[in-house]
Coordinates of N, CA and C in Angstrom, one line a residue:
M30 N -9.7 16.9 -88.3 CA -10.3 15.3 -88.1 C -8.3 14.5 -87.4
A31 N -8.1 14.8 -89.2 CA -7.0 13.8 -89.4 C -5.9 14.2 -88.2
K32 N -5.7 15.7 -88.2 CA -4.9 15.5 -87.9 C -5.2 15.3 -86.1
S33 N -5.8 15.9 -85.4 CA -6.1 15.2 -84.2 C -5.9 13.7 -84.4
N34 N -6.4 12.7 -85.3 CA -6.2 11.5 -84.5 C -4.2 11.2 -84.3
K35 N -3.4 11.7 -84.9 CA -2.3 11.7 -84.8 C -1.7 11.8 -83.1
I36 N -2.3 12.9 -82.8 CA -2.1 13.3 -81.5 C -1.8 11.8 -80.9
V37 N -0.4 10.9 -80.1 CA -0.5 9.9 -79.2 C 0.2 10.6 -77.9
T38 N 0.6 11.3 -77.8 CA 1.3 12.1 -77.2 C 0.9 13.6 -75.9
F39 N 1.6 13.5 -74.6 CA 1.2 14.9 -74.3 C 1.6 16.3 -74.8
P40 N 0.6 17.4 -75.0 CA 1.3 18.6 -75.6 C 2.5 19.0 -74.7
Y41 N 3.3 19.3 -75.1 CA 4.4 19.7 -74.3 C 4.3 21.2 -73.1
T42 N 3.7 21.9 -73.9 CA 3.5 22.8 -72.6 C 1.9 22.8 -72.7
A43 N 1.4 24.0 -71.6 CA 0.2 24.1 -70.9 C -0.7 24.9 -72.4
E44 N 0.2 25.2 -73.1 CA -0.7 26.7 -73.8 C -1.4 25.7 -75.4
E45 N -0.5 24.5 -74.7 CA -0.5 23.6 -76.3 C -2.1 22.4 -75.5
W46 N -2.0 22.4 -74.7 CA -3.2 21.6 -73.7 C -4.6 22.0 -74.2
N47 N -3.9 23.3 -74.2 CA -5.3 24.7 -73.6 C -6.1 24.6 -75.0
R48 N -5.3 24.5 -76.1 CA -5.6 25.0 -77.1 C -7.1 23.7 -77.8
L49 N -6.4 22.7 -76.9 CA -7.4 21.8 -77.8 C -8.6 21.0 -77.1
S50 N -9.8 20.7 -78.5 CA -10.9 20.6 -77.5 C -10.9 18.7 -77.1
V51 N -12.1 19.2 -75.7 CA -12.4 18.5 -75.4 C -12.0 16.6 -75.9
E52 N -12.4 16.9 -77.4 CA -12.6 15.6 -77.7 C -10.3 14.8 -78.0
E53 N -9.9 16.3 -78.8 CA -8.5 15.9 -78.4 C -8.1 15.4 -77.4
R54 N -9.0 16.0 -75.8 CA -8.3 15.8 -75.1 C -8.2 14.7 -75.0
F55 N -9.9 14.1 -75.0 CA -10.2 12.6 -74.9 C -9.6 11.8 -75.3
R56 N -8.9 11.9 -76.4 CA -8.3 11.2 -77.3 C -6.4 10.7 -77.2
I57 N -6.2 12.1 -76.0 CA -4.6 11.6 -75.4 C -4.6 10.8 -74.5
L58 N -6.1 11.4 -73.6 CA -5.3 10.6 -72.3 C -6.0 8.9 -72.2
F59 N -6.5 9.1 -73.5 CA -7.3 7.6 -73.0 C -6.8 6.8 -75.0
H60 N -6.0 6.5 -75.3 CA -5.2 6.3 -76.5 C -4.8 5.4 -75.9
D61 N -4.4 4.0 -76.1 CA -3.8 2.9 -76.0 C -2.1 2.6 -76.4
F62 N -1.7 3.6 -76.6 CA -0.3 4.2 -76.3 C 0.2 3.9 -74.9
W63 N -1.1 4.9 -73.6 CA -0.2 4.6 -72.4 C -0.3 3.2 -71.8
L64 N -0.9 2.3 -72.0 CA -1.1 0.9 -71.5 C 0.0 0.3 -72.4
N65 N 0.9 0.6 -73.1 CA 1.8 -0.4 -74.0 C 2.8 0.2 -72.5
G66 N 2.4 -2.1 -72.0 CA 4.3 -2.3 -71.2 C 3.4 -2.2 -69.3
A67 N 2.3 -1.0 -69.1 CA 1.6 -1.4 -68.2 C 0.9 -3.2 -67.8
D68 N 1.4 -2.2 -65.6 CA 0.1 -4.1 -64.8 C -0.9 -3.7 -64.8
T69 N -1.5 -4.0 -65.4 CA -2.6 -3.7 -65.2 C -2.8 -4.3 -63.8
N70 N -3.1 -5.0 -63.1 CA -2.3 -5.6 -61.6 C -2.1 -4.1 -60.7
S71 N -1.2 -3.6 -61.1 CA -1.0 -3.1 -60.6 C -1.5 -1.5 -60.1
M72 N -2.5 -1.4 -61.1 CA -3.5 0.0 -61.0 C -4.2 0.1 -60.1
W73 N -4.4 1.4 -59.7 CA -5.7 1.5 -58.8 C -6.6 2.2 -60.2
Y74 N -8.3 2.1 -60.1 CA -9.1 2.1 -60.1 C -10.3 3.1 -60.1
H75 N -10.8 4.1 -60.7 CA -12.3 4.8 -60.2 C -13.1 4.3 -61.0
Y76 N -14.1 4.2 -60.6 CA -15.2 4.2 -61.9 C -16.2 5.3 -60.8
T77 N -16.7 6.0 -63.0 CA -17.3 6.2 -62.5 C -18.4 7.5 -64.3
T78 N -19.0 7.9 -63.8 CA -19.9 7.9 -65.3 C -19.3 8.8 -65.9
I79 N -19.6 8.7 -67.5 CA -19.2 9.9 -68.7 C -19.2 11.3 -68.4
D80 N -20.3 11.2 -67.8 CA -20.8 12.7 -67.8 C -20.0 13.6 -66.4
A81 N -19.5 12.8 -65.3 CA -18.8 12.8 -64.2 C -17.3 12.9 -64.5
L82 N -16.4 12.4 -66.2 CA -15.5 12.4 -66.7 C -15.5 13.7 -67.3
H83 N -16.3 13.9 -68.3 CA -16.2 15.3 -69.0 C -15.9 16.5 -67.8
S84 N -15.9 16.4 -66.4 CA -15.9 17.3 -65.7 C -14.5 17.2 -65.2
M85 N -14.5 16.0 -64.6 CA -12.8 15.6 -64.3 C -11.4 16.6 -64.8
I86 N -11.8 16.9 -66.7 CA -10.2 16.2 -67.5 C -10.1 18.2 -67.9
S87 N -9.5 18.7 -66.9 CA -9.1 20.0 -67.2 C -7.9 20.7 -67.6
S88 N -8.0 22.1 -67.7 CA -6.5 22.5 -68.2 C -4.8 21.8 -67.5
S89 N -4.9 20.5 -66.9 CA -3.8 20.2 -66.0 C -4.1 19.3 -66.8
G90 N -4.7 18.3 -66.6 CA -4.8 17.2 -67.6 C -6.2 16.1 -66.4
V91 N -6.5 14.8 -65.8 CA -7.2 14.8 -65.1 C -7.2 15.3 -63.6
E92 N -8.0 15.7 -63.3 CA -8.7 16.0 -62.2 C -9.7 15.3 -60.9
F93 N -8.4 14.3 -59.7 CA -9.7 13.7 -59.3 C -9.7 14.7 -58.2
W94 N -11.2 15.2 -58.1 CA -11.8 15.9 -56.5 C -12.0 14.8 -55.2
A95 N -11.5 15.4 -54.3 CA -12.3 15.0 -52.6 C -13.3 15.1 -52.2
T96 N -13.9 14.7 -51.5 CA -15.5 14.5 -50.8 C -15.1 14.8 -49.7
Q97 N -16.1 16.0 -49.3 CA -15.7 15.8 -47.9 C -17.0 15.2 -46.7
S98 N -15.8 14.2 -46.3 CA -16.5 13.3 -45.6 C -18.2 13.2 -44.7
Q99 N -19.0 14.4 -45.2 CA -20.2 14.6 -44.5 C -20.9 14.0 -45.6
F100 N -20.7 14.0 -46.3 CA -20.9 14.3 -47.9 C -20.8 13.4 -48.5
L101 N -20.2 11.8 -47.7 CA -20.7 10.8 -48.8 C -21.7 10.4 -48.9
N102 N -21.8 9.6 -50.1 CA -22.8 9.1 -50.0 C -23.9 8.1 -49.0
D103 N -22.9 7.1 -48.3 CA -22.7 6.6 -46.8 C -22.3 6.4 -45.8
R104 N -23.4 7.3 -44.6 CA -23.0 7.7 -44.0 C -22.5 6.8 -42.4
I105 N -22.9 5.3 -43.0 CA -22.8 4.5 -42.0 C -21.9 3.8 -41.3
E106 N -20.9 4.1 -42.9 CA -19.5 2.9 -43.1 C -18.4 4.4 -42.1
I107 N -19.1 5.6 -42.1 CA -18.2 6.6 -41.4 C -18.4 6.3 -39.9
Q108 N -19.6 5.8 -39.3 CA -19.4 5.2 -38.4 C -19.6 4.4 -37.8
V109 N -19.2 3.4 -38.7 CA -18.2 2.0 -38.3 C -16.7 2.4 -37.8
G110 N -16.1 3.0 -37.9 CA -14.7 3.9 -37.4 C -15.1 4.4 -36.5
I111 N -15.6 5.3 -36.1 CA -15.9 6.0 -35.2 C -16.7 5.7 -34.0
N112 N -17.6 4.8 -34.0 CA -17.7 4.0 -32.9 C -16.4 3.2 -32.1
K113 N -16.4 2.5 -33.1 CA -14.9 1.7 -32.2 C -13.7 2.8 -32.1
L114 N -13.4 3.6 -32.1 CA -12.7 4.5 -32.2 C -12.8 5.5 -30.9
V115 N -14.2 5.8 -30.8 CA -14.3 6.3 -29.2 C -14.3 5.7 -28.5
N116 N -14.0 4.4 -28.8 CA -14.1 3.7 -27.2 C -12.5 3.1 -26.8
I117 N -12.3 3.7 -27.4 CA -10.1 3.6 -27.1 C -9.7 4.7 -27.4
L118 N -10.4 6.3 -27.5 CA -9.8 7.2 -27.4 C -9.6 8.4 -25.4
P119 N -9.1 8.6 -25.0 CA -9.1 9.0 -23.6 C -10.7 9.8 -23.8
K120 N -11.2 9.1 -22.1 CA -12.4 9.7 -21.6 C -13.0 11.2 -21.6
N121 N -11.4 11.9 -22.0 CA -12.4 13.0 -22.2 C -12.3 14.2 -23.6
I122 N -12.3 13.3 -24.3 CA -12.3 13.0 -25.4 C -14.2 12.8 -26.0
T123 N -14.7 13.3 -26.1 CA -16.3 13.2 -26.3 C -16.5 12.7 -27.7
R124 N -17.6 12.2 -28.6 CA -17.8 11.8 -29.4 C -18.1 13.3 -30.5
K125 N -19.0 13.8 -29.9 CA -18.8 15.4 -29.9 C -17.7 16.3 -30.9
K126 N -16.5 16.0 -29.8 CA -15.2 16.7 -29.4 C -15.0 15.7 -31.5
F127 N -14.6 14.6 -30.8 CA -14.5 14.1 -32.5 C -15.3 14.4 -33.6
E128 N -16.2 13.9 -34.0 CA -17.2 14.5 -35.0 C -16.9 16.4 -35.6
N129 N -17.1 16.6 -34.3 CA -16.8 18.4 -34.6 C -15.6 18.8 -35.9
R130 N -14.5 17.8 -35.5 CA -13.5 18.4 -35.7 C -13.1 17.2 -37.3
Y131 N -14.4 16.5 -36.9 CA -13.6 15.2 -38.3 C -14.3 15.5 -39.2
N132 N -15.6 16.0 -39.5 CA -16.5 16.6 -39.9 C -16.2 17.8 -41.1
S133 N -15.3 18.6 -40.3 CA -14.5 19.5 -41.0 C -13.6 19.5 -41.8
S134 N -12.9 18.9 -41.5 CA -11.3 18.5 -41.7 C -11.0 17.5 -42.5
V135 N -11.9 16.3 -43.6 CA -12.0 14.8 -43.6 C -12.3 14.9 -44.9
F136 N -11.8 15.0 -45.9 CA -11.9 14.8 -47.1 C -11.6 13.5 -48.1
V137 N -12.8 12.8 -49.0 CA -12.1 11.8 -50.1 C -12.3 11.7 -50.6
S138 N -11.0 10.6 -51.6 CA -10.8 10.2 -53.1 C -11.0 9.0 -52.9
C139 N -11.8 8.3 -53.2 CA -11.8 6.7 -53.3 C -11.4 5.7 -54.9
F140 N -10.6 4.9 -54.9 CA -10.2 4.0 -55.6 C -10.5 2.5 -55.1
S141 N -10.3 2.3 -56.7 CA -10.3 0.2 -55.9 C -8.8 -0.6 -56.3
L142 N -8.8 -1.5 -56.2 CA -8.0 -2.4 -56.8 C -8.4 -3.5 -57.8
A143 N -9.5 -3.4 -57.8 CA -10.3 -4.2 -58.7 C -10.6 -3.3 -60.0
K144 N -10.2 -4.2 -61.1 CA -10.0 -3.8 -62.0 C -10.7 -3.8 -63.1
D145 N -11.8 -4.9 -62.6 CA -13.2 -4.6 -63.7 C -14.2 -6.0 -62.6
S146 N -14.9 -5.1 -61.7 CA -15.6 -5.3 -60.5 C -17.4 -5.3 -61.0
V147 N -17.9 -6.5 -61.3 CA -19.5 -5.9 -62.2 C -20.2 -5.0 -60.6
P148 N -20.2 -5.6 -59.6 CA -20.6 -4.6 -58.5 C -20.1 -3.1 -58.8
M149 N -19.0 -2.9 -58.9 CA -18.2 -1.7 -59.0 C -19.1 -1.2 -59.9
W150 N -18.9 -1.4 -61.3 CA -19.8 -1.0 -62.7 C -20.5 -0.9 -62.2
N151 N -22.0 -1.4 -61.4 CA -23.4 -1.2 -61.3 C -24.0 -0.1 -60.2
T152 N -22.7 0.0 -59.0 CA -22.5 0.9 -58.5 C -22.3 1.7 -58.3
Y153 N -20.9 2.2 -59.1 CA -20.6 3.6 -59.6 C -20.7 4.1 -61.1
A154 N -21.0 3.3 -61.7 CA -20.0 3.6 -63.5 C -21.6 3.4 -64.3
Q155 N -23.1 3.4 -63.6 CA -24.3 3.8 -64.1 C -23.9 2.4 -64.8
A156 N -24.1 0.8 -64.5 CA -24.2 0.1 -64.6 C -23.3 -0.4 -65.6
G157 N -22.2 -0.1 -66.2 CA -21.0 -0.9 -66.7 C -20.9 0.6 -68.2
N158 N -22.3 1.1 -67.7 CA -22.8 2.0 -69.0 C -21.4 3.5 -68.5
G159 N -20.2 3.4 -67.9 CA -19.8 4.6 -67.5 C -18.3 4.5 -67.5
I160 N -16.9 4.2 -66.7 CA -15.8 4.1 -67.1 C -15.2 3.9 -65.8
A161 N -14.5 3.4 -65.9 CA -13.0 2.9 -65.1 C -11.9 4.0 -65.4
L162 N -11.3 4.4 -65.3 CA -10.1 4.8 -64.8 C -8.9 4.4 -64.3
G163 N -8.1 3.8 -64.9 CA -6.9 2.5 -64.7 C -5.6 3.4 -64.7
F164 N -5.2 3.6 -63.5 CA -3.6 4.4 -64.0 C -2.7 3.8 -62.5
E165 N -1.6 3.5 -62.9 CA -0.5 3.4 -62.3 C 0.0 4.5 -60.4
P166 N -0.4 4.4 -60.7 CA 0.1 5.4 -58.9 C 1.5 6.0 -58.7
H167 N 1.7 6.8 -58.9 CA 2.8 7.6 -58.5 C 2.7 9.1 -58.1
I168 N 2.2 8.7 -56.6 CA 1.8 10.0 -55.8 C 2.7 10.1 -54.8
P169 N 3.3 11.6 -54.4 CA 4.3 11.7 -53.6 C 3.3 12.1 -52.9
S170 N 4.5 11.4 -51.5 CA 3.7 11.6 -50.0 C 4.2 13.1 -49.2
T171 N 2.9 13.5 -48.9 CA 2.5 15.0 -47.8 C 2.3 15.4 -46.5
D172 N 2.3 16.4 -46.3 CA 1.4 15.9 -44.7 C 0.0 16.3 -44.8
D173 N -0.8 16.7 -46.0 CA -1.5 16.9 -46.4 C -2.4 16.0 -47.0
Y174 N -2.4 15.1 -46.7 CA -3.1 13.9 -46.9 C -2.1 12.5 -47.0
R175 N -3.4 11.9 -46.5 CA -3.0 9.9 -46.4 C -3.4 9.4 -47.3
I176 N -2.6 7.9 -47.4 CA -2.7 7.2 -48.6 C -3.4 5.7 -47.8
L177 N -4.9 5.5 -47.7 CA -5.2 4.4 -46.9 C -5.5 3.1 -47.8
K178 N -4.9 1.8 -47.3 CA -5.9 0.4 -48.3 C -6.9 0.5 -46.9
V179 N -8.2 0.4 -47.3 CA -9.2 0.3 -46.5 C -8.9 -1.7 -45.6
I180 N -9.5 -1.1 -44.5 CA -9.4 -3.0 -43.7 C -10.9 -3.2 -44.0
Y181 N -11.5 -4.2 -43.4 CA -12.9 -4.5 -43.6 C -13.1 -4.8 -42.6
E182 N -14.5 -4.5 -41.4 CA -14.4 -4.9 -40.3 C -14.5 -6.5 -40.1
G183 N -13.8 -7.6 -39.3 CA -14.2 -8.8 -38.8 C -12.9 -9.4 -39.6
T184 N -12.1 -8.9 -40.3 CA -11.2 -9.4 -40.5 C -10.3 -9.5 -40.2
E185 N -9.2 -10.1 -40.5 CA -7.6 -9.9 -39.2 C -6.9 -8.4 -39.8
D186 N -7.4 -8.1 -40.5 CA -6.6 -6.5 -40.6 C -7.1 -5.6 -39.3
E187 N -8.6 -5.8 -38.7 CA -9.0 -4.6 -38.2 C -8.8 -4.8 -36.4
S188 N -7.4 -6.0 -35.9 CA -7.1 -5.8 -34.7 C -5.7 -4.9 -35.0
L189 N -5.3 -4.9 -36.8 CA -4.0 -4.0 -36.5 C -4.5 -2.7 -36.5
W190 N -5.9 -2.8 -37.6 CA -5.8 -1.0 -37.1 C -6.3 -0.8 -35.7
R191 N -6.8 -1.4 -34.6 CA -6.8 -1.5 -33.4 C -5.6 -0.8 -32.5
K192 N -4.3 -2.0 -33.3 CA -3.3 -1.6 -32.1 C -3.1 -0.2 -33.3
Q193 N -2.7 0.6 -34.2 CA -2.4 1.6 -34.6 C -3.0 3.0 -34.0
T194 N -4.4 2.6 -33.9 CA -5.2 3.9 -33.1 C -4.9 4.1 -31.8
I195 N -4.8 2.7 -31.3 CA -4.6 2.5 -29.8 C -2.4 3.4 -29.9
R196 N -1.7 2.6 -30.1 CA -0.2 3.3 -30.5 C -0.2 5.0 -30.6
L197 N -0.7 5.3 -31.4 CA -1.0 7.0 -31.7 C -1.4 7.8 -31.3
A198 N -3.1 7.1 -30.0 CA -3.1 8.0 -29.1 C -2.2 8.2 -27.9
E199 N -2.2 7.0 -27.4 CA -0.6 6.6 -26.5 C 0.3 7.6 -27.1
T200 N 0.9 8.0 -27.4 CA 1.9 8.3 -28.1 C 1.9 10.5 -28.1
N201 N 0.4 10.6 -28.5 CA -0.2 11.9 -28.8 C -0.9 12.1 -27.5
S202 N -1.2 11.6 -26.7 CA -1.6 11.6 -25.4 C -1.4 13.3 -24.7
N203 N -0.4 13.2 -24.7 CA 0.8 14.2 -24.0 C 1.0 15.5 -24.5
F204 N 0.7 15.7 -25.5 CA 0.4 16.7 -26.4 C -0.7 17.4 -27.1
G205 N -2.6 17.1 -25.7 CA -3.2 18.0 -25.6 C -4.0 17.3 -26.8
N206 N -5.5 17.1 -26.6 CA -6.8 17.1 -27.3 C -6.5 17.5 -28.7
T207 N -5.9 18.4 -29.0 CA -6.3 18.9 -30.8 C -5.2 18.3 -31.2
Q208 N -3.6 17.9 -30.6 CA -2.4 17.2 -31.5 C -3.4 15.8 -31.8
L209 N -3.8 15.5 -30.5 CA -4.3 13.9 -30.3 C -5.7 14.0 -31.5
L210 N -6.4 14.4 -31.9 CA -7.8 14.9 -32.7 C -6.7 14.5 -34.0
S211 N -5.7 15.7 -34.6 CA -4.6 15.5 -35.8 C -4.8 14.3 -36.2
S212 N -3.7 13.6 -34.8 CA -3.2 12.6 -35.2 C -3.5 11.2 -35.8
I213 N -5.4 11.9 -35.2 CA -5.4 10.3 -35.2 C -7.3 10.4 -36.5
V214 N -7.4 11.8 -37.0 CA -9.0 12.2 -37.7 C -9.0 11.6 -38.3
Y215 N -8.3 10.8 -39.1 CA -8.3 10.1 -41.0 C -8.7 8.8 -40.3
L216 N -8.4 8.9 -39.3 CA -8.7 6.6 -38.8 C -10.2 6.0 -39.6
P217 N -11.1 6.5 -39.3 CA -12.2 6.4 -39.2 C -12.5 5.9 -41.2
M218 N -12.2 6.4 -41.9 CA -12.0 6.1 -43.7 C -11.0 5.2 -43.5
A219 N -10.6 4.6 -42.6 CA -9.4 3.7 -43.2 C -10.2 2.2 -42.5
L220 N -11.9 2.1 -42.1 CA -12.7 1.2 -41.4 C -13.8 0.9 -41.9
K221 N -14.1 -0.1 -42.5 CA -15.6 0.0 -43.3 C -15.7 -1.8 -42.9
N222 N -17.3 -1.6 -42.7 CA -18.5 -2.4 -43.1 C -18.0 -3.4 -44.0
N223 N -17.7 -4.8 -43.7 CA -17.2 -5.7 -44.2 C -18.0 -6.6 -45.8
A224 N -19.7 -5.7 -45.9 CA -20.5 -5.9 -46.8 C -19.9 -5.3 -47.8
F225 N -19.0 -4.0 -48.3 CA -18.2 -3.2 -48.7 C -16.7 -4.2 -49.5
E226 N -16.2 -5.1 -49.0 CA -14.9 -5.7 -49.0 C -14.9 -6.3 -50.3
Y227 N -15.9 -6.5 -51.5 CA -15.6 -6.3 -52.6 C -15.0 -5.4 -53.8
E228 N -15.4 -4.0 -53.0 CA -14.7 -2.9 -53.4 C -13.2 -3.1 -53.7
H229 N -12.6 -3.2 -52.4 CA -10.9 -3.7 -52.4 C -10.2 -2.3 -52.6
E230 N -10.9 -1.1 -51.6 CA -10.6 -0.4 -51.6 C -9.3 1.1 -51.4
I231 N -8.3 1.9 -52.1 CA -7.9 2.2 -51.8 C -8.7 4.1 -51.5
R232 N -7.7 4.6 -50.6 CA -8.0 5.7 -49.9 C -7.5 7.4 -49.9
M233 N -7.7 7.7 -50.6 CA -7.0 9.4 -50.5 C -7.4 10.3 -49.8
V234 N -7.1 10.3 -48.1 CA -7.5 10.9 -47.3 C -6.9 12.4 -46.7

């Protein structure tokens, strides 16, 4: 036990990491050593349960899993964006066409800019008995996903969301419905009902 308490940095190889127990991995990943010099105001936070945290710690570190959009807890939030989106799209792209493409291809991981939020603790972290993972995001850009700062219905940012949607629809309109749907399929996830504004959400879509 004394030996494991001394571990404050990551093992140098995957083999060393794999030999550690879950308790030793916890001790490494959540040691105060990693917070020295960190700007907690610039971190992203992921509120979750202790049980979920156990399943997130893998042989490669901490894994964040993405949920298929049709299985999110609150389907209404998706409909907010879709309802506004289908009114902007060309008439030949029906709601059914969009939803079929959307439900099968969009996966989401959710984070928050709120570092100590009572509603977030209550909703996502077992009424304060869970954990909020805080980390400085260093995420490489890729065509496989987009990072979205969620905007909330009725705010000034909603007009920017609408302008971006119109611009993308016009830019891709000449490439056919498939190209157009691919370019905008993530947009409903960027808009939520303003009742959720307390979440200050960032999404990886």
